[in-house]
XYZ file of C-alpha atoms in Angstrom:
359
model
C 0.003 0.015 0.016
C 2.842 2.292 0.595
C 3.765 2.521 -2.987
C 0.023 3.684 -3.901
C 0.367 6.380 -1.440
C 3.736 7.391 -2.956
C 2.285 7.518 -6.427
C -0.476 9.469 -5.536
C 1.638 11.768 -3.869
C 3.979 11.985 -6.747
C 0.517 12.950 -9.128
C -0.440 15.506 -6.763
C 3.249 17.216 -6.974
C 3.131 16.923 -10.901
C -0.465 18.508 -10.885
C 0.808 21.319 -9.018
C 3.984 21.855 -11.177
C 1.673 21.782 -13.988
C -0.500 24.553 -12.675
C 2.424 26.539 -11.940
C 3.800 26.199 -15.525
C 0.730 27.055 -16.882
C 0.410 30.107 -14.964
C 3.960 31.284 -15.548
C 4.166 30.438 -19.399
C 5.933 33.513 -20.146
C 8.516 33.143 -17.428
C 9.212 29.439 -18.883
C 9.211 30.765 -22.292
C 11.905 33.322 -21.566
C 13.970 30.412 -19.458
C 13.858 28.327 -22.268
C 15.353 30.899 -24.663
C 17.869 31.946 -22.213
C 18.980 28.371 -22.368
C 18.903 27.999 -25.981
C 20.673 31.027 -26.622
C 23.697 29.654 -24.406
C 24.073 26.461 -26.782
C 23.100 28.497 -29.918
C 24.838 31.674 -30.228
C 24.964 34.823 -28.435
C 22.274 36.681 -29.652
C 22.328 39.690 -27.379
C 22.305 43.235 -29.311
C 25.422 44.604 -30.152
C 26.740 47.357 -27.776
C 27.198 50.248 -30.020
C 27.514 54.120 -29.708
C 23.684 54.640 -30.300
C 21.845 56.155 -27.488
C 19.182 53.530 -27.799
C 19.944 50.013 -28.262
C 16.660 47.613 -28.884
C 16.512 44.958 -26.431
C 13.014 43.624 -27.198
C 10.736 43.796 -30.106
C 6.917 44.454 -29.953
C 4.910 42.252 -32.122
C 1.561 43.783 -32.917
C 0.023 40.669 -34.264
C -3.635 40.854 -35.625
C -5.353 44.311 -35.037
C -8.953 44.601 -33.022
C -10.832 45.020 -30.256
C -10.732 42.722 -27.076
C -13.549 40.697 -28.395
C -11.893 39.887 -31.432
C -8.540 39.137 -29.885
C -10.477 36.622 -27.651
C -11.956 35.222 -30.962
C -8.488 34.826 -32.539
C -7.246 33.294 -29.361
C -9.730 30.599 -29.212
C -9.584 30.062 -33.243
C -5.709 29.585 -33.028
C -6.053 27.408 -29.877
C -8.295 25.052 -31.362
C -6.370 24.870 -34.691
C -3.174 24.239 -32.721
C -4.691 21.459 -30.672
C -6.111 19.776 -33.602
C -2.900 20.067 -35.539
C -0.999 18.534 -32.406
C -3.698 15.521 -32.078
C -3.825 14.995 -35.880
C -0.174 14.707 -36.361
C 0.480 12.907 -32.834
C -1.994 10.096 -33.865
C -0.006 9.686 -36.980
C 3.367 9.015 -35.227
C 1.636 6.752 -32.606
C 0.019 4.913 -35.273
C 3.004 4.395 -37.357
C 4.693 3.789 -34.297
C 2.622 0.984 -32.879
C 1.184 -0.678 -35.846
C 3.635 -3.408 -37.350
C 1.859 -2.909 -41.088
C 3.034 0.776 -41.146
C 6.599 -0.150 -40.771
C 7.299 0.648 -44.275
C 9.236 3.670 -46.282
C 6.262 5.541 -46.919
C 4.849 5.702 -43.461
C 8.514 6.138 -41.844
C 8.366 9.435 -43.974
C 5.039 10.296 -43.084
C 5.740 9.649 -39.376
C 8.847 11.881 -39.419
C 6.918 14.280 -41.502
C 4.175 14.646 -38.772
C 6.762 15.163 -36.258
C 8.149 18.028 -38.252
C 4.645 19.454 -38.588
C 4.355 19.427 -34.860
C 7.454 21.376 -34.285
C 7.087 23.844 -37.070
C 3.470 24.951 -35.803
C 5.046 25.126 -32.521
C 7.567 27.695 -33.550
C 4.983 30.341 -33.951
C 1.268 29.394 -32.149
C 2.476 29.150 -28.645
C 4.170 32.515 -28.987
C 1.307 33.921 -30.852
C -1.148 32.771 -28.280
C 0.613 34.247 -25.520
C 1.095 37.481 -27.414
C -2.425 38.016 -28.158
C -3.345 37.783 -24.372
C -0.151 39.981 -23.407
C -0.638 43.485 -22.828
C 2.886 44.570 -23.709
C 3.144 42.160 -26.641
C 7.222 42.108 -26.206
C 9.284 39.382 -27.301
C 13.116 39.384 -26.308
C 15.717 40.098 -28.663
C 17.112 36.580 -28.418
C 13.731 35.048 -28.367
C 12.757 36.898 -31.662
C 16.008 35.922 -33.562
C 15.603 32.040 -32.105
C 11.810 31.880 -33.238
C 13.250 33.546 -36.550
C 15.807 30.558 -36.919
C 13.496 27.881 -36.041
C 10.996 29.018 -38.134
C 13.054 29.176 -41.515
C 14.937 25.932 -40.572
C 11.726 24.062 -40.139
C 10.132 25.308 -43.033
C 13.263 24.535 -45.243
C 12.897 21.028 -43.741
C 9.464 20.491 -44.714
C 10.241 21.774 -48.274
C 12.934 18.803 -48.375
C 10.529 16.366 -46.770
C 7.944 17.104 -49.621
C 10.316 16.415 -52.152
C 11.796 13.505 -50.408
C 7.807 12.159 -50.394
C 7.197 12.764 -53.757
C 10.392 10.811 -54.574
C 9.042 8.017 -52.718
C 5.452 8.218 -54.489
C 7.223 8.412 -57.912
C 9.220 5.123 -57.219
C 6.409 3.205 -55.818
C 4.359 3.874 -58.698
C 6.621 4.333 -61.737
C 9.145 1.882 -60.819
C 7.514 -0.719 -58.313
C 9.678 -3.668 -59.074
C 12.908 -1.463 -57.928
C 11.415 0.315 -55.112
C 11.973 -2.504 -52.411
C 15.776 -2.415 -53.671
C 16.004 1.201 -53.678
C 13.908 2.482 -50.417
C 15.473 0.479 -47.701
C 15.314 1.557 -44.318
C 18.901 2.526 -44.286
C 18.545 4.815 -47.302
C 15.573 6.410 -45.899
C 17.333 6.832 -42.682
C 19.786 8.727 -44.688
C 17.196 10.755 -46.689
C 15.322 11.888 -43.220
C 18.866 12.954 -41.876
C 19.748 14.996 -44.863
C 16.466 16.939 -44.832
C 17.064 17.616 -40.871
C 20.702 18.620 -41.235
C 20.176 20.789 -44.337
C 17.359 22.341 -42.809
C 19.074 23.498 -39.460
C 22.696 23.940 -40.601
C 21.780 26.190 -43.492
C 20.620 29.274 -41.593
C 22.541 29.753 -38.392
C 25.245 31.749 -40.399
C 23.231 34.229 -42.095
C 20.630 34.670 -39.206
C 23.724 35.211 -37.030
C 24.646 38.259 -39.048
C 21.576 39.637 -39.382
C 21.046 39.570 -35.398
C 24.448 41.614 -35.173
C 22.919 44.428 -37.191
C 22.519 47.406 -35.480
C 18.853 47.810 -34.119
C 18.442 51.409 -32.361
C 14.745 51.833 -32.677
C 11.928 51.781 -33.462
C 11.100 48.307 -32.358
C 7.882 47.481 -33.467
C 7.422 44.866 -35.746
C 3.691 44.881 -37.517
C 3.626 40.903 -37.897
C 2.741 38.152 -35.302
C 6.255 36.685 -35.744
C 9.886 37.545 -36.257
C 10.104 37.428 -40.111
C 12.930 38.784 -42.606
C 11.408 41.668 -44.059
C 10.205 43.250 -40.955
C 13.351 42.719 -39.014
C 15.462 44.023 -42.093
C 13.246 47.303 -41.927
C 13.925 48.094 -38.445
C 17.764 47.645 -39.028
C 19.672 50.956 -38.809
C 22.096 50.332 -41.342
C 21.648 48.486 -44.620
C 23.114 44.895 -45.420
C 22.397 44.074 -49.010
C 25.027 41.608 -48.780
C 23.246 39.390 -46.123
C 19.969 40.239 -47.434
C 20.888 38.932 -50.717
C 22.544 35.605 -49.459
C 19.560 35.111 -47.358
C 16.948 35.410 -49.936
C 19.309 33.479 -52.743
C 19.359 30.727 -50.318
C 15.649 30.628 -49.577
C 14.815 31.076 -53.217
C 17.002 28.150 -54.420
C 15.591 25.929 -51.765
C 11.789 26.824 -52.801
C 12.786 26.684 -56.531
C 14.585 23.154 -56.773
C 12.114 21.222 -54.371
C 8.873 22.952 -56.123
C 10.290 22.087 -59.903
C 11.309 18.359 -58.541
C 8.082 17.912 -56.905
C 6.222 19.042 -59.888
C 8.590 16.825 -62.155
C 7.645 13.829 -59.782
C 3.935 14.210 -60.019
C 4.010 14.702 -64.051
C 5.652 11.556 -64.344
C 3.407 9.803 -61.557
C 0.303 11.417 -63.385
C 1.481 9.880 -66.880
C 1.992 6.496 -65.219
C -1.656 6.811 -63.850
C -3.116 7.206 -67.152
C -1.453 3.811 -68.110
C -3.793 2.128 -65.283
C -6.194 0.126 -67.027
C -8.893 0.162 -64.330
C -11.009 3.353 -64.489
C -11.591 2.858 -60.266
C -7.837 2.788 -60.034
C -7.279 6.057 -62.201
C -10.022 7.844 -60.160
C -8.189 6.834 -56.635
C -5.037 7.909 -58.033
C -6.145 11.179 -59.253
C -8.033 11.942 -56.240
C -4.846 10.979 -54.019
C -2.432 12.926 -56.356
C -4.920 16.048 -56.998
C -5.325 16.200 -53.025
C -1.581 16.059 -52.353
C -0.761 18.804 -55.139
C -3.286 21.284 -53.651
C -1.806 21.137 -50.221
C 1.862 21.411 -51.856
C 0.617 24.297 -54.421
C -1.039 26.113 -51.291
C 2.111 25.849 -49.212
C 4.321 26.963 -51.941
C 2.285 29.458 -53.448
C 2.023 31.512 -50.144
C 5.570 30.828 -49.321
C 7.000 32.250 -52.871
C 4.669 35.181 -52.694
C 6.346 36.045 -49.350
C 9.935 35.167 -50.120
C 10.587 35.282 -53.478
C 8.154 37.737 -55.146
C 8.709 41.469 -53.928
C 6.362 42.066 -50.938
C 6.556 45.709 -51.001
C 3.034 46.401 -52.605
C 1.457 43.764 -50.735
C -0.575 45.078 -47.669
C 0.469 43.843 -44.036
C -2.748 42.257 -43.269
C -2.322 40.061 -46.644
C 1.262 39.193 -45.496
C 0.039 38.145 -42.215
C -2.576 35.906 -43.900
C -0.260 34.470 -46.183
C 2.264 33.602 -43.645
C -0.715 31.789 -41.507
C -1.517 29.879 -44.587
C 1.668 28.101 -44.968
C 2.858 27.966 -41.191
C -0.468 27.264 -39.568
C -3.061 26.022 -41.708
C -1.246 23.618 -44.027
C 0.246 21.657 -40.931
C -3.596 20.877 -39.801
C -4.422 19.923 -43.395
C -1.535 17.604 -44.061
C -2.762 14.927 -41.772
C -6.121 15.056 -43.502
C -4.665 14.895 -46.877
C -1.616 12.510 -46.384
C -3.159 10.388 -43.916
C -7.067 9.982 -43.595
C -7.476 9.432 -47.450
C -5.131 6.333 -46.854
C -6.912 3.121 -46.231
C -4.019 1.503 -44.202
C -3.564 4.666 -42.240
C -7.393 4.796 -41.396
C -7.491 1.162 -40.444
C -4.336 1.891 -38.050
C -5.925 4.903 -36.336
C -9.180 3.051 -35.788
C -7.341 0.062 -33.949
C -5.761 2.723 -32.210
C -8.498 4.366 -30.877
C -10.449 1.145 -30.382
C -7.655 -0.043 -28.379
C -7.728 2.943 -26.222
C -11.457 2.579 -25.504
C -11.071 -1.259 -24.705
C -8.372 -0.149 -22.196
C -10.128 2.521 -20.513
C -13.129 0.225 -20.347
C -11.185 -2.517 -18.617
């Protein structure tokens, strides 16, 4: 009996800890930022001769009265929870169901894991900012969000290209597929995506963080993005800006071209399928995939490839919402719930959880 009381005591302590964390979210966030900046780089503002040095930024977010802010908070919170549940269910199903231990579902599970982190790089801070009276984010916190947002976005582009390659091999070269897409090769592809995504931006973002920011410090956005930060810099940095946009454009251009080429070859193979039902199913799957990919790449290219000077600020925020918040919500529906094996695995997981609760 003593171990039962011990477990109950530990649960009570955990509940108190969770309440404390929930009531001190901003403090926890700043602590995490401090720890990350210790391991990442020193992102403190440079000590220059200017009379005023920016130590924090003000994220204006979305305009509106308090009722509108509460509505936006509720909406984004629901979207965030649904995104976590949808992608988390995919990860759990792929891990627990032996039938899904294949290259395609291995990539899908990693992609769902990426989506959780991608949406978490912006939405929690956006929710806290909506309820905040100051709407402030520290200098290091702003640039760390900037880094993770672009690194995870680049990793997503690479993952979409790898998943398109996997579908191309499976449909256009089914006999060679098992020999090419081995577990080891899939592991290398996944590692390549994560490494390229996270090692591509530290240097340019570090140099951007060393620019003089001597005021003002107001960012008319809900996250720390490239254009608003460069607009606040007191000194121009055309070389750094050119390198950053060139790097982003190359990633977007080559991955989008490769995805488009893969789906063109895939659709050409679908036309050769003798069964009309098989063609309809393949067209439905490919069409839904292309809709999400087009939504993601279309809005990203508007923001980071084409000039944004003539685009109203509100539309820039909406475009950013589409590719950073909405596509992580749609991807579990498009890539998984339209898949018969995944739907069966999710049904088994939910049924197993119900049986366990009833027992």
